Amino acid sequence: MAPDLNSTKDLFVFLGKSVFSVLEDMVFTLIPKPQKNVAGEIVLITGAGSGLGRLLALKFASLGSVLVLWDINKEGTEETCEMAQAAGATRVYAYTCDCSQREEVYRVADQVKREVGDVSILINNAGIVTGKNFLDCPDELIEKSFDVNFKAHLWTYKAFLPAMIANDHGHLVCISSSAGLTGVNGLADYCASKFAAFGFAEAVFAETVAQKQMGIKTTIVCPLLINTGMFEGCTTKFPSLLPVLEPEYAVRKIVDAILQEKVYLYIPRVLYFLVFLKRLPWRRLTMPIAPRPMPLQANQAGNPGMMLYFCFHFISHLPIQLVIKSSLLCLLIIF
């Protein structure tokens, strides 16, 4: 009897939070959510030597943050450093670091702690893409994709998360990809690494919630193709619906999500709907977000009763802002 009562209680807590979350989302749709002040925060950005990482550095420079720039390209990092100082940053530190090498990440992280202080906003942005079909991709390139796009996140979290927990203050930002939400033709290794990065960031977020470390925030970013040169030559079948994103626009949305402490950011917004479609029990669905359409596999739910019980029990302990997304997940599991 007790388990049934507990299940009923969890169900009502879940439904109450869901209603509150819907109302909250409606309010913040009409009224912009307040943004936090990041002046003086120590912001570490990997892959800061060019592209999206450079633009993120310039944006945080204008917000008064202390910048720690990491990149394997020394010249690129130093150039970003100069640009950030010109943009108004008073404290900028540039480090050459190969994020695919665990020991080098730990060594440079220790140097940052000594010379700058405890990192309070960690942005894992560094990434590479091979652009080859799976069987045509050499093993060493596949390993490199995982080392940079995923495993580097493990080592930076290990290096900087303990201080965030000790201070009960920090923000973990994972730059994943729409390729971390669905498989893309010709990007098997890249998709796998981005799926891993997304799942890892989400799992650590769940750990911080379960351990009531509410001062640690997480933002997981999944953009479509960004016009930074990394995906040069790629197009979408319907550019009006799924455009190749301009980097300035993507950076503005990413920084706004960080300042508003959003957990998930998919850009463009149509990705929210497409991810929903992926969960529907269709045997085959094509989505035009690559040069050629790619299949989306139907969700395999397992035991619906056990899954729903787990969802209700877990969601009753989640922050309000996640409940509406969890509600959608439960509905998808039912169907």
Coordinates of C-alpha atoms in Angstrom, one line a residue, residues 20-311:
F20 CA 3.0 25.7 -12.6
S21 CA 5.7 25.3 -15.3
V22 CA 3.2 25.9 -18.1
L23 CA 2.0 29.1 -16.4
E24 CA 5.6 30.2 -15.8
D25 CA 6.5 29.6 -19.5
M26 CA 3.5 31.6 -20.6
V27 CA 4.5 34.5 -18.4
F28 CA 8.1 34.5 -19.6
T29 CA 6.8 34.3 -23.2
L30 CA 5.3 37.7 -22.7
I31 CA 7.8 39.1 -20.3
P32 CA 11.5 38.5 -20.9
K33 CA 13.2 36.5 -18.2
P34 CA 15.7 38.5 -16.1
Q35 CA 19.3 38.0 -17.1
K36 CA 22.1 37.5 -14.6
N37 CA 25.1 39.7 -14.3
V38 CA 28.3 38.0 -15.4
A39 CA 30.7 41.0 -14.8
G40 CA 33.7 39.7 -13.0
E41 CA 32.8 36.1 -13.6
I42 CA 35.7 33.9 -14.8
V43 CA 34.6 32.5 -18.2
L44 CA 36.7 29.7 -19.8
I45 CA 36.0 29.1 -23.5
T46 CA 37.6 26.2 -25.3
G47 CA 38.1 26.5 -29.1
A48 CA 38.4 30.3 -28.6
G49 CA 41.0 30.8 -31.4
S50 CA 38.4 31.2 -34.1
G51 CA 34.8 30.8 -35.1
L52 CA 32.1 30.5 -32.5
G53 CA 34.5 30.5 -29.6
R54 CA 36.0 33.8 -30.7
L55 CA 32.6 35.5 -31.0
L56 CA 31.6 34.1 -27.6
A57 CA 34.8 35.6 -26.1
L58 CA 34.0 39.0 -27.6
K59 CA 30.5 38.9 -26.3
F60 CA 31.5 38.1 -22.8
A61 CA 34.3 40.7 -23.0
S62 CA 31.6 43.4 -23.6
L63 CA 29.7 42.1 -20.5
G64 CA 32.7 42.6 -18.3
S65 CA 33.7 39.0 -17.7
V66 CA 37.2 37.8 -17.0
L67 CA 38.2 35.7 -20.0
V68 CA 40.2 32.5 -20.1
L69 CA 40.8 31.4 -23.7
W70 CA 41.9 27.9 -24.7
D71 CA 42.8 26.7 -28.2
I72 CA 45.3 24.4 -29.8
N73 CA 46.1 27.3 -32.2
K74 CA 48.4 29.7 -30.3
E75 CA 48.2 32.4 -33.0
G76 CA 44.4 32.3 -33.1
T77 CA 44.1 32.4 -29.3
E78 CA 46.4 35.4 -29.1
E79 CA 44.5 37.2 -31.8
T80 CA 41.2 36.6 -30.0
C81 CA 42.9 37.9 -26.8
E82 CA 43.8 41.2 -28.6
M83 CA 40.3 41.5 -30.0
A84 CA 38.7 40.9 -26.6
Q85 CA 40.8 43.6 -25.0
A86 CA 39.8 46.0 -27.8
A87 CA 36.1 45.0 -27.1
G88 CA 36.5 46.1 -23.5
A89 CA 37.8 43.2 -21.5
T90 CA 40.2 44.2 -18.8
R91 CA 41.5 40.7 -17.9
V92 CA 42.1 38.2 -20.6
Y93 CA 44.3 35.1 -20.4
A94 CA 45.2 33.0 -23.4
Y95 CA 46.5 29.5 -23.1
T96 CA 47.6 27.0 -25.7
C97 CA 45.8 23.7 -24.9
D98 CA 45.1 20.5 -26.9
C99 CA 41.8 19.6 -25.3
S100 CA 42.0 16.1 -26.7
Q101 CA 44.9 15.3 -24.4
R102 CA 43.7 14.6 -20.8
E103 CA 47.0 15.3 -19.0
E104 CA 47.4 18.6 -20.9
V105 CA 43.9 19.7 -19.9
Y106 CA 44.7 19.0 -16.3
R107 CA 48.1 20.7 -16.5
V108 CA 46.7 23.9 -18.1
A109 CA 43.7 23.8 -15.7
D110 CA 46.0 23.9 -12.8
Q111 CA 47.9 26.8 -14.3
V112 CA 44.6 28.7 -14.7
K113 CA 43.7 28.1 -11.1
R114 CA 47.0 29.5 -10.0
E115 CA 47.1 32.5 -12.3
V116 CA 43.5 33.5 -12.7
G117 CA 41.3 31.8 -10.0
D118 CA 38.3 29.4 -10.0
V119 CA 36.4 29.2 -13.3
S120 CA 32.8 30.0 -12.7
I121 CA 31.5 29.6 -16.3
L122 CA 32.8 26.8 -18.4
I123 CA 32.0 26.8 -22.1
N124 CA 33.0 23.5 -23.8
N125 CA 32.9 24.8 -27.4
A126 CA 36.0 23.1 -29.1
G127 CA 34.9 20.7 -31.9
I128 CA 36.1 19.1 -35.1
V129 CA 34.3 17.4 -37.9
T130 CA 35.7 14.8 -40.4
G131 CA 32.8 14.9 -42.9
K132 CA 33.4 11.4 -44.1
N133 CA 31.1 8.4 -44.4
F134 CA 31.7 6.0 -41.5
L135 CA 33.5 3.2 -43.4
D136 CA 35.7 5.8 -45.2
C137 CA 36.8 7.5 -42.0
P138 CA 40.2 6.4 -40.6
D139 CA 40.2 5.0 -37.1
E140 CA 42.5 7.8 -35.8
L141 CA 40.1 10.5 -37.1
I142 CA 37.1 8.8 -35.3
E143 CA 39.1 8.7 -32.1
K144 CA 40.1 12.3 -32.6
S145 CA 36.4 13.3 -33.0
F146 CA 35.6 11.7 -29.7
D147 CA 38.6 13.1 -27.9
V148 CA 37.8 16.7 -28.9
N149 CA 34.0 16.7 -29.1
F150 CA 33.2 14.6 -26.1
K151 CA 36.1 13.4 -23.9
A152 CA 37.5 16.9 -23.5
H153 CA 34.2 17.7 -21.6
L154 CA 35.0 14.9 -19.1
W155 CA 38.4 16.3 -18.3
T156 CA 37.3 20.0 -18.1
Y157 CA 34.4 19.0 -15.8
K158 CA 36.8 17.0 -13.6
A159 CA 39.1 20.0 -13.5
F160 CA 36.7 22.8 -12.7
L161 CA 33.5 21.4 -11.3
P162 CA 34.8 20.6 -7.8
A163 CA 35.5 24.3 -7.2
M164 CA 32.1 25.2 -8.5
I165 CA 30.5 22.7 -6.0
A166 CA 32.6 24.0 -3.1
N167 CA 31.5 27.6 -3.9
D168 CA 28.0 26.6 -4.7
H169 CA 28.3 28.7 -7.8
G170 CA 29.0 27.9 -11.4
H171 CA 27.6 27.4 -14.9
L172 CA 28.4 24.5 -17.2
V173 CA 27.8 25.1 -20.9
C174 CA 27.9 22.3 -23.5
I175 CA 27.9 23.3 -27.1
S176 CA 26.5 20.2 -28.6
S177 CA 24.7 20.2 -32.0
S178 CA 21.5 19.3 -33.8
A179 CA 23.6 16.3 -34.8
G180 CA 23.5 15.3 -31.1
L181 CA 19.8 15.0 -31.4
T182 CA 19.4 13.0 -34.6
G183 CA 21.6 11.0 -36.9
V184 CA 22.9 12.8 -40.0
N185 CA 24.1 11.2 -43.2
G186 CA 27.8 11.5 -43.6
L187 CA 28.5 12.5 -40.0
A188 CA 28.3 9.2 -38.1
D189 CA 31.4 9.9 -35.9
Y190 CA 30.4 13.5 -35.3
C191 CA 26.9 12.6 -34.4
A192 CA 28.1 9.9 -32.0
S193 CA 30.4 12.3 -30.2
K194 CA 27.8 15.0 -30.0
F195 CA 25.2 12.6 -28.7
A196 CA 27.7 11.6 -26.0
A197 CA 28.4 15.2 -25.1
F198 CA 24.7 16.0 -24.8
G199 CA 24.0 12.9 -22.7
F200 CA 27.0 13.6 -20.4
A201 CA 26.0 17.2 -19.8
E202 CA 22.4 16.2 -19.1
A203 CA 23.5 13.4 -16.7
V204 CA 25.8 15.7 -14.7
F205 CA 23.0 18.2 -14.5
A206 CA 20.8 15.4 -13.1
E207 CA 23.5 14.7 -10.5
T208 CA 23.7 18.3 -9.4
V209 CA 19.9 18.4 -9.0
A210 CA 19.8 15.1 -7.1
Q211 CA 22.5 16.3 -4.8
K212 CA 20.7 19.7 -4.4
Q213 CA 23.6 21.7 -5.7
M214 CA 21.3 24.4 -7.0
G215 CA 24.1 26.9 -7.4
I216 CA 25.4 24.9 -10.4
K217 CA 23.6 25.8 -13.6
T218 CA 23.7 23.9 -16.9
T219 CA 23.0 25.0 -20.5
I220 CA 23.0 22.5 -23.3
V221 CA 23.1 24.1 -26.8
C222 CA 22.1 22.3 -30.0
P223 CA 22.4 24.6 -33.0
L224 CA 21.8 23.6 -36.6
L225 CA 24.6 24.3 -39.1
I226 CA 26.5 27.5 -38.3
N227 CA 28.3 29.4 -41.0
T228 CA 31.8 29.3 -39.4
G229 CA 33.6 27.3 -42.1
M230 CA 33.4 24.1 -40.2
F231 CA 30.5 22.9 -42.4
E232 CA 31.5 24.7 -45.5
G233 CA 29.6 23.5 -48.5
C234 CA 26.7 22.1 -46.5
T235 CA 23.2 23.2 -47.3
T236 CA 19.7 22.4 -46.1
K237 CA 16.8 21.3 -48.4
F238 CA 14.5 24.0 -47.0
P239 CA 16.6 27.0 -46.1
S240 CA 13.6 29.1 -45.1
L241 CA 12.7 26.5 -42.5
L242 CA 16.1 25.2 -41.6
P243 CA 18.6 28.0 -42.4
V244 CA 22.3 27.8 -42.1
L245 CA 22.8 30.0 -39.0
E246 CA 24.9 33.2 -39.1
P247 CA 27.5 33.0 -36.2
E248 CA 26.5 36.4 -34.8
Y249 CA 22.9 35.3 -34.4
A250 CA 23.9 31.9 -32.9
V251 CA 26.2 33.7 -30.3
R252 CA 23.5 36.1 -29.3
K253 CA 21.0 33.3 -28.7
I254 CA 23.6 31.2 -26.8
V255 CA 24.7 34.1 -24.5
D256 CA 21.0 35.0 -23.9
A257 CA 20.4 31.4 -22.9
I258 CA 23.3 31.4 -20.5
L259 CA 22.3 34.7 -18.9
Q260 CA 18.7 33.5 -18.5
E261 CA 20.0 30.1 -17.2
K262 CA 18.1 28.1 -19.7
V263 CA 18.9 24.4 -19.5
Y264 CA 18.2 23.6 -23.2
L265 CA 18.6 25.8 -26.3
Y266 CA 17.8 24.4 -29.8
I267 CA 18.3 26.8 -32.7
P268 CA 16.4 27.4 -34.8
R269 CA 13.3 26.9 -32.8
V270 CA 11.8 24.5 -35.3
L271 CA 14.2 21.9 -33.9
Y272 CA 12.0 21.5 -30.8
F273 CA 9.2 20.4 -33.1
L274 CA 11.4 18.1 -35.2
V275 CA 12.7 16.4 -32.1
F276 CA 9.1 15.9 -31.0
L277 CA 8.4 14.3 -34.4
K278 CA 11.3 12.0 -34.0
R279 CA 9.7 10.5 -30.9
L280 CA 6.5 9.6 -32.7
P281 CA 6.2 5.8 -33.4
W282 CA 6.8 6.0 -37.1
R283 CA 9.1 3.5 -38.7
R284 CA 10.7 6.0 -40.9
L285 CA 10.9 9.8 -41.0
T286 CA 13.2 12.0 -43.1
M287 CA 14.4 15.4 -42.0
P288 CA 16.1 17.8 -44.4
I289 CA 18.9 19.1 -42.2
A290 CA 21.8 17.6 -44.2
P291 CA 22.7 17.7 -47.9
R292 CA 20.7 14.4 -48.2
P293 CA 17.7 13.3 -46.0
M294 CA 18.4 10.9 -43.2
P295 CA 16.2 8.4 -41.3
L296 CA 15.0 8.9 -37.8
Q297 CA 14.4 5.7 -35.9
A298 CA 11.2 5.1 -33.9
N299 CA 11.6 5.4 -30.1
Q300 CA 11.7 2.1 -28.3
A301 CA 10.1 2.6 -24.9
G302 CA 10.4 -0.8 -23.1
N303 CA 8.0 -1.2 -20.1
P304 CA 5.7 1.9 -20.1
G305 CA 4.5 1.3 -16.5
M306 CA 8.0 1.2 -15.0
M307 CA 9.2 4.1 -17.2
L308 CA 6.3 6.3 -16.1
Y309 CA 6.9 5.5 -12.4
F310 CA 10.6 6.4 -12.8
C311 CA 9.7 9.6 -14.6

